[in-house]
């Protein structure tokens, strides 16, 4: 499992992932090219999407992530990570997203008045509400039929899935509720890619 570790809440993701993995696999922090091709799953953490995108382009890790995704390796992208994997960003001209997921995202969609907040959201497939932590969060404001919306706040989607891509507008690594991490591990088990063959 590779955690893209250029910037953002990397250590929280490493800890959350190690907790759900138990002994099932190891977590590696990715700061250079050559590591992603050996990963069976990839996490793109929250942080600052402009900065993360710049590092992805500079190091070639962005192209590796795209290649891994195209060969079916699951990706969990949270907050800024969701912005990075999107097809389109509303009113953003300074950088281009990777264009992996068929979604249109708005950055800082919940406004400065609500910079950070928690909300209980209903998630399809979950038996009880999930308490989600939003920090200057994006929202998915448009999506194609390839995208399954798992949770919404008003008209916007805040949890989305498209094949091996799981996009979350909030921070699952900041709460003890591991249900999204479990979902992601299930996605990896379903694929069961032998990374040695790629
Ligand atoms: N607002 C940030 C951005 O646009 C994302 C915030 C976050 O990841 N917590 O990159």
PDB file of C-alpha atoms and ligand atoms in Angstrom:
ATOM      1  CA  UNK A   1       0.000   0.000   0.000  1.00  0.00           C
ATOM      2  CA  UNK A   2       1.467   3.334  -1.037  1.00  0.00           C
ATOM      3  CA  UNK A   3       0.589   6.657   0.602  1.00  0.00           C
ATOM      4  CA  UNK A   4       1.493   9.631  -1.580  1.00  0.00           C
ATOM      5  CA  UNK A   5       3.542  11.613   0.909  1.00  0.00           C
ATOM      6  CA  UNK A   6       4.656  14.907  -0.610  1.00  0.00           C
ATOM      7  CA  UNK A   7       2.453  17.105   1.559  1.00  0.00           C
ATOM      8  CA  UNK A   8      -0.648  16.996   3.740  1.00  0.00           C
ATOM      9  CA  UNK A   9      -1.884  14.693   6.464  1.00  0.00           C
ATOM     10  CA  UNK A  10       0.359  11.789   5.572  1.00  0.00           C
ATOM     11  CA  UNK A  11       1.203  10.395   9.011  1.00  0.00           C
ATOM     12  CA  UNK A  12      -2.488  10.252   9.975  1.00  0.00           C
ATOM     13  CA  UNK A  13      -3.162   8.197   6.862  1.00  0.00           C
ATOM     14  CA  UNK A  14      -0.249   5.869   7.557  1.00  0.00           C
ATOM     15  CA  UNK A  15      -1.485   5.253  11.095  1.00  0.00           C
ATOM     16  CA  UNK A  16      -5.119   4.770  10.064  1.00  0.00           C
ATOM     17  CA  UNK A  17      -4.114   2.366   7.327  1.00  0.00           C
ATOM     18  CA  UNK A  18      -1.788   0.358   9.556  1.00  0.00           C
ATOM     19  CA  UNK A  19      -4.609   0.076  12.079  1.00  0.00           C
ATOM     20  CA  UNK A  20      -7.055  -1.456   9.588  1.00  0.00           C
ATOM     21  CA  UNK A  21      -4.428  -3.566   7.841  1.00  0.00           C
ATOM     22  CA  UNK A  22      -3.376  -5.282  11.034  1.00  0.00           C
ATOM     23  CA  UNK A  23      -0.620  -7.507   9.763  1.00  0.00           C
ATOM     24  CA  UNK A  24      -2.149  -7.981   6.312  1.00  0.00           C
ATOM     25  CA  UNK A  25       0.235  -5.708   4.445  1.00  0.00           C
ATOM     26  CA  UNK A  26       2.742  -2.910   4.782  1.00  0.00           C
ATOM     27  CA  UNK A  27       2.450   0.810   4.141  1.00  0.00           C
ATOM     28  CA  UNK A  28       5.071   2.756   2.221  1.00  0.00           C
ATOM     29  CA  UNK A  29       5.352   6.549   1.925  1.00  0.00           C
ATOM     30  CA  UNK A  30       5.836   7.629  -1.683  1.00  0.00           C
ATOM     31  CA  UNK A  31       8.015  10.683  -2.375  1.00  0.00           C
ATOM     32  CA  UNK A  32       9.749   9.624  -5.596  1.00  0.00           C
ATOM     33  CA  UNK A  33       9.189   7.647  -8.748  1.00  0.00           C
ATOM     34  CA  UNK A  34       9.628   3.883  -8.887  1.00  0.00           C
ATOM     35  CA  UNK A  35       7.563   2.898  -5.836  1.00  0.00           C
ATOM     36  CA  UNK A  36       3.987   3.145  -7.095  1.00  0.00           C
ATOM     37  CA  UNK A  37       4.391   0.344  -9.676  1.00  0.00           C
ATOM     38  CA  UNK A  38       4.906  -2.087  -6.764  1.00  0.00           C
ATOM     39  CA  UNK A  39       1.825  -0.999  -4.807  1.00  0.00           C
ATOM     40  CA  UNK A  40      -1.467  -2.925  -4.615  1.00  0.00           C
ATOM     41  CA  UNK A  41      -3.355   0.195  -3.496  1.00  0.00           C
ATOM     42  CA  UNK A  42      -2.658   3.928  -3.389  1.00  0.00           C
ATOM     43  CA  UNK A  43      -3.856   6.658  -1.033  1.00  0.00           C
ATOM     44  CA  UNK A  44      -3.854  10.314  -2.050  1.00  0.00           C
ATOM     45  CA  UNK A  45      -4.199  12.270   1.219  1.00  0.00           C
ATOM     46  CA  UNK A  46      -5.694  15.665   1.877  1.00  0.00           C
ATOM     47  CA  UNK A  47      -3.551  18.760   2.025  1.00  0.00           C
ATOM     48  CA  UNK A  48      -3.083  21.413  -0.619  1.00  0.00           C
ATOM     49  CA  UNK A  49      -4.058  20.184  -4.057  1.00  0.00           C
ATOM     50  CA  UNK A  50      -1.958  22.778  -5.911  1.00  0.00           C
ATOM     51  CA  UNK A  51       1.187  21.726  -4.048  1.00  0.00           C
ATOM     52  CA  UNK A  52       0.505  17.989  -4.309  1.00  0.00           C
ATOM     53  CA  UNK A  53      -0.131  18.303  -8.065  1.00  0.00           C
ATOM     54  CA  UNK A  54       3.136  20.140  -8.558  1.00  0.00           C
ATOM     55  CA  UNK A  55       5.085  17.376  -6.807  1.00  0.00           C
ATOM     56  CA  UNK A  56       3.254  14.660  -8.743  1.00  0.00           C
ATOM     57  CA  UNK A  57       4.222  16.306 -12.024  1.00  0.00           C
ATOM     58  CA  UNK A  58       7.810  17.071 -11.009  1.00  0.00           C
ATOM     59  CA  UNK A  59       8.641  13.545  -9.874  1.00  0.00           C
ATOM     60  CA  UNK A  60       6.681  11.577 -12.449  1.00  0.00           C
ATOM     61  CA  UNK A  61       4.670   9.944  -9.649  1.00  0.00           C
ATOM     62  CA  UNK A  62       1.493  11.423 -11.172  1.00  0.00           C
ATOM     63  CA  UNK A  63       2.048   9.449 -14.391  1.00  0.00           C
ATOM     64  CA  UNK A  64       2.761   6.326 -12.344  1.00  0.00           C
ATOM     65  CA  UNK A  65      -0.473   6.793 -10.398  1.00  0.00           C
ATOM     66  CA  UNK A  66      -2.361   7.178 -13.671  1.00  0.00           C
ATOM     67  CA  UNK A  67      -0.733   4.006 -15.024  1.00  0.00           C
ATOM     68  CA  UNK A  68      -1.522   2.060 -11.862  1.00  0.00           C
ATOM     69  CA  UNK A  69      -5.135   3.204 -11.947  1.00  0.00           C
ATOM     70  CA  UNK A  70      -5.443   2.178 -15.592  1.00  0.00           C
ATOM     71  CA  UNK A  71      -4.213  -1.294 -14.730  1.00  0.00           C
ATOM     72  CA  UNK A  72      -6.860  -1.558 -12.015  1.00  0.00           C
ATOM     73  CA  UNK A  73      -4.971  -0.680  -8.831  1.00  0.00           C
ATOM     74  CA  UNK A  74      -7.498   0.846  -6.380  1.00  0.00           C
ATOM     75  CA  UNK A  75      -6.989   4.443  -5.265  1.00  0.00           C
ATOM     76  CA  UNK A  76      -8.488   6.151  -2.237  1.00  0.00           C
ATOM     77  CA  UNK A  77      -8.378   9.920  -2.695  1.00  0.00           C
ATOM     78  CA  UNK A  78      -9.433  12.162   0.154  1.00  0.00           C
ATOM     79  CA  UNK A  79     -10.110  15.892   0.139  1.00  0.00           C
ATOM     80  CA  UNK A  80      -7.233  17.479  -1.835  1.00  0.00           C
ATOM     81  CA  UNK A  81      -6.581  13.985  -3.240  1.00  0.00           C
ATOM     82  CA  UNK A  82     -10.095  13.925  -4.663  1.00  0.00           C
ATOM     83  CA  UNK A  83      -9.391  17.258  -6.360  1.00  0.00           C
ATOM     84  CA  UNK A  84      -6.168  15.817  -7.803  1.00  0.00           C
ATOM     85  CA  UNK A  85      -7.824  12.742  -9.386  1.00  0.00           C
ATOM     86  CA  UNK A  86     -10.832  14.634 -10.761  1.00  0.00           C
ATOM     87  CA  UNK A  87     -11.594  15.263 -14.420  1.00  0.00           C
ATOM     88  CA  UNK A  88     -12.344  18.955 -13.906  1.00  0.00           C
ATOM     89  CA  UNK A  89     -11.975  21.623 -11.219  1.00  0.00           C
ATOM     90  CA  UNK A  90     -14.402  24.538 -11.149  1.00  0.00           C
ATOM     91  CA  UNK A  91     -12.641  27.840 -11.944  1.00  0.00           C
ATOM     92  CA  UNK A  92      -9.126  26.437 -11.604  1.00  0.00           C
ATOM     93  CA  UNK A  93      -6.539  27.373 -14.202  1.00  0.00           C
ATOM     94  CA  UNK A  94      -3.258  27.054 -12.307  1.00  0.00           C
ATOM     95  CA  UNK A  95      -2.999  23.289 -12.488  1.00  0.00           C
ATOM     96  CA  UNK A  96      -4.553  20.331 -14.247  1.00  0.00           C
ATOM     97  CA  UNK A  97      -5.951  17.396 -12.316  1.00  0.00           C
ATOM     98  CA  UNK A  98      -5.006  13.819 -13.266  1.00  0.00           C
ATOM     99  CA  UNK A  99      -8.426  13.267 -14.841  1.00  0.00           C
ATOM    100  CA  UNK A 100      -8.916   9.726 -13.517  1.00  0.00           C
ATOM    101  CA  UNK A 101     -12.405  10.105 -12.068  1.00  0.00           C
ATOM    102  CA  UNK A 102     -15.355  11.388 -14.042  1.00  0.00           C
ATOM    103  CA  UNK A 103     -16.225  14.129 -11.571  1.00  0.00           C
ATOM    104  CA  UNK A 104     -16.275  17.897 -11.507  1.00  0.00           C
ATOM    105  CA  UNK A 105     -15.169  19.303  -8.158  1.00  0.00           C
ATOM    106  CA  UNK A 106     -15.423  22.703  -6.531  1.00  0.00           C
ATOM    107  CA  UNK A 107     -12.602  23.586  -4.158  1.00  0.00           C
ATOM    108  CA  UNK A 108     -13.446  25.006  -0.713  1.00  0.00           C
ATOM    109  CA  UNK A 109     -17.073  24.371  -1.567  1.00  0.00           C
ATOM    110  CA  UNK A 110     -18.482  24.829   1.900  1.00  0.00           C
ATOM    111  CA  UNK A 111     -17.289  28.418   2.273  1.00  0.00           C
ATOM    112  CA  UNK A 112     -15.064  30.188   4.741  1.00  0.00           C
ATOM    113  CA  UNK A 113     -17.809  30.385   7.383  1.00  0.00           C
ATOM    114  CA  UNK A 114     -17.708  26.622   7.595  1.00  0.00           C
ATOM    115  CA  UNK A 115     -14.000  26.047   7.079  1.00  0.00           C
ATOM    116  CA  UNK A 116     -14.072  22.921   9.199  1.00  0.00           C
ATOM    117  CA  UNK A 117     -17.035  21.000  10.435  1.00  0.00           C
ATOM    118  CA  UNK A 118     -18.303  17.558  11.248  1.00  0.00           C
ATOM    119  CA  UNK A 119     -21.456  16.113   9.763  1.00  0.00           C
ATOM    120  CA  UNK A 120     -23.281  12.835  10.165  1.00  0.00           C
ATOM    121  CA  UNK A 121     -23.813  11.571   6.657  1.00  0.00           C
ATOM    122  CA  UNK A 122     -25.791   8.624   5.342  1.00  0.00           C
ATOM    123  CA  UNK A 123     -23.584   6.401   3.234  1.00  0.00           C
ATOM    124  CA  UNK A 124     -25.069   3.783   0.959  1.00  0.00           C
ATOM    125  CA  UNK A 125     -24.160   0.362   2.273  1.00  0.00           C
ATOM    126  CA  UNK A 126     -23.501   1.579   5.824  1.00  0.00           C
ATOM    127  CA  UNK A 127     -26.032   0.517   8.433  1.00  0.00           C
ATOM    128  CA  UNK A 128     -25.714   3.697  10.512  1.00  0.00           C
ATOM    129  CA  UNK A 129     -24.652   7.331   9.930  1.00  0.00           C
ATOM    130  CA  UNK A 130     -20.965   8.124   9.472  1.00  0.00           C
ATOM    131  CA  UNK A 131     -19.434  11.136  11.211  1.00  0.00           C
ATOM    132  CA  UNK A 132     -17.337  12.884   8.553  1.00  0.00           C
ATOM    133  CA  UNK A 133     -14.708  15.566   9.253  1.00  0.00           C
ATOM    134  CA  UNK A 134     -14.578  18.285   6.580  1.00  0.00           C
ATOM    135  CA  UNK A 135     -11.624  20.711   6.388  1.00  0.00           C
ATOM    136  CA  UNK A 136     -11.801  23.399   3.672  1.00  0.00           C
ATOM    137  CA  UNK A 137     -13.403  20.585   1.777  1.00  0.00           C
ATOM    138  CA  UNK A 138     -14.208  20.245  -1.887  1.00  0.00           C
ATOM    139  CA  UNK A 139     -17.558  18.992  -3.136  1.00  0.00           C
ATOM    140  CA  UNK A 140     -18.395  16.970  -6.200  1.00  0.00           C
ATOM    141  CA  UNK A 141     -20.787  19.150  -8.171  1.00  0.00           C
ATOM    142  CA  UNK A 142     -20.978  17.107 -11.373  1.00  0.00           C
ATOM    143  CA  UNK A 143     -20.441  13.466 -12.344  1.00  0.00           C
ATOM    144  CA  UNK A 144     -21.046  11.038 -15.178  1.00  0.00           C
ATOM    145  CA  UNK A 145     -23.075   7.829 -15.121  1.00  0.00           C
ATOM    146  CA  UNK A 146     -19.880   5.871 -14.445  1.00  0.00           C
ATOM    147  CA  UNK A 147     -19.798   7.372 -10.955  1.00  0.00           C
ATOM    148  CA  UNK A 148     -21.718   5.937  -8.022  1.00  0.00           C
ATOM    149  CA  UNK A 149     -22.647   8.508  -5.388  1.00  0.00           C
ATOM    150  CA  UNK A 150     -22.260   6.998  -1.915  1.00  0.00           C
ATOM    151  CA  UNK A 151     -23.124  10.088   0.150  1.00  0.00           C
ATOM    152  CA  UNK A 152     -24.360  13.631  -0.358  1.00  0.00           C
ATOM    153  CA  UNK A 153     -24.678  16.888   1.487  1.00  0.00           C
ATOM    154  CA  UNK A 154     -27.572  18.735  -0.087  1.00  0.00           C
ATOM    155  CA  UNK A 155     -27.024  18.708  -3.867  1.00  0.00           C
ATOM    156  CA  UNK A 156     -23.325  17.907  -3.750  1.00  0.00           C
ATOM    157  CA  UNK A 157     -21.750  14.477  -3.576  1.00  0.00           C
ATOM    158  CA  UNK A 158     -19.155  13.987  -0.835  1.00  0.00           C
ATOM    159  CA  UNK A 159     -18.353  10.263  -1.269  1.00  0.00           C
ATOM    160  CA  UNK A 160     -18.104   8.773  -4.740  1.00  0.00           C
ATOM    161  CA  UNK A 161     -16.919   5.576  -6.331  1.00  0.00           C
ATOM    162  CA  UNK A 162     -15.977   4.711  -9.897  1.00  0.00           C
ATOM    163  CA  UNK A 163     -14.635   1.186 -10.325  1.00  0.00           C
ATOM    164  CA  UNK A 164     -11.324   1.154  -8.429  1.00  0.00           C
ATOM    165  CA  UNK A 165     -11.509   4.819  -7.429  1.00  0.00           C
ATOM    166  CA  UNK A 166     -12.891   5.908  -4.063  1.00  0.00           C
ATOM    167  CA  UNK A 167     -13.190   9.676  -3.673  1.00  0.00           C
ATOM    168  CA  UNK A 168     -14.002  11.285  -0.322  1.00  0.00           C
ATOM    169  CA  UNK A 169     -14.403  15.024   0.264  1.00  0.00           C
ATOM    170  CA  UNK A 170     -13.698  14.555   3.976  1.00  0.00           C
ATOM    171  CA  UNK A 171     -10.958  13.003   6.146  1.00  0.00           C
ATOM    172  CA  UNK A 172     -11.563   9.351   7.078  1.00  0.00           C
ATOM    173  CA  UNK A 173      -8.079   9.166   8.626  1.00  0.00           C
ATOM    174  CA  UNK A 174      -9.041  11.620  11.388  1.00  0.00           C
ATOM    175  CA  UNK A 175     -11.767   9.528  12.988  1.00  0.00           C
ATOM    176  CA  UNK A 176     -11.705   6.117  14.606  1.00  0.00           C
ATOM    177  CA  UNK A 177     -14.524   4.852  12.360  1.00  0.00           C
ATOM    178  CA  UNK A 178     -12.675   2.631   9.890  1.00  0.00           C
ATOM    179  CA  UNK A 179     -15.550   1.802   7.536  1.00  0.00           C
ATOM    180  CA  UNK A 180     -14.175   3.647   4.505  1.00  0.00           C
ATOM    181  CA  UNK A 181     -10.762   2.102   5.014  1.00  0.00           C
ATOM    182  CA  UNK A 182     -12.412  -1.324   5.199  1.00  0.00           C
ATOM    183  CA  UNK A 183     -14.276  -0.547   1.980  1.00  0.00           C
ATOM    184  CA  UNK A 184     -10.975   0.356   0.335  1.00  0.00           C
ATOM    185  CA  UNK A 185      -9.285  -2.833   1.548  1.00  0.00           C
ATOM    186  CA  UNK A 186     -12.213  -4.818   0.128  1.00  0.00           C
ATOM    187  CA  UNK A 187     -11.674  -3.073  -3.222  1.00  0.00           C
ATOM    188  CA  UNK A 188      -8.029  -4.170  -3.139  1.00  0.00           C
ATOM    189  CA  UNK A 189      -8.955  -7.752  -2.233  1.00  0.00           C
ATOM    190  CA  UNK A 190     -11.473  -7.844  -5.123  1.00  0.00           C
ATOM    191  CA  UNK A 191      -8.790  -6.876  -7.614  1.00  0.00           C
ATOM    192  CA  UNK A 192      -6.179  -9.203  -6.149  1.00  0.00           C
ATOM    193  CA  UNK A 193      -3.524  -7.953  -8.545  1.00  0.00           C
ATOM    194  CA  UNK A 194      -0.196  -9.688  -8.464  1.00  0.00           C
ATOM    195  CA  UNK A 195       1.971  -6.579  -8.562  1.00  0.00           C
ATOM    196  CA  UNK A 196       4.933  -8.678  -9.599  1.00  0.00           C
ATOM    197  CA  UNK A 197       3.285  -9.303 -12.967  1.00  0.00           C
ATOM    198  CA  UNK A 198       3.030  -5.661 -13.927  1.00  0.00           C
TER     199      UNK A 198
HETATM  200  N1  LIG B   1      -8.805  23.228   0.153  1.00  0.00           N
HETATM  201  C1  LIG B   1      -7.745  22.289  -0.119  1.00  0.00           C
HETATM  202  C2  LIG B   1      -7.368  22.308  -1.589  1.00  0.00           C
HETATM  203  O1  LIG B   1      -8.050  22.876  -2.382  1.00  0.00           O
HETATM  204  C3  LIG B   1      -8.140  20.898   0.298  1.00  0.00           C
HETATM  205  C4  LIG B   1      -8.300  20.845   1.788  1.00  0.00           C
HETATM  206  C5  LIG B   1      -7.957  19.527   2.400  1.00  0.00           C
HETATM  207  O2  LIG B   1      -7.400  18.624   1.753  1.00  0.00           O
HETATM  208  N2  LIG B   1      -8.226  19.395   3.668  1.00  0.00           N
HETATM  209  O3  LIG B   1      -6.372  21.756  -1.947  1.00  0.00           O
END
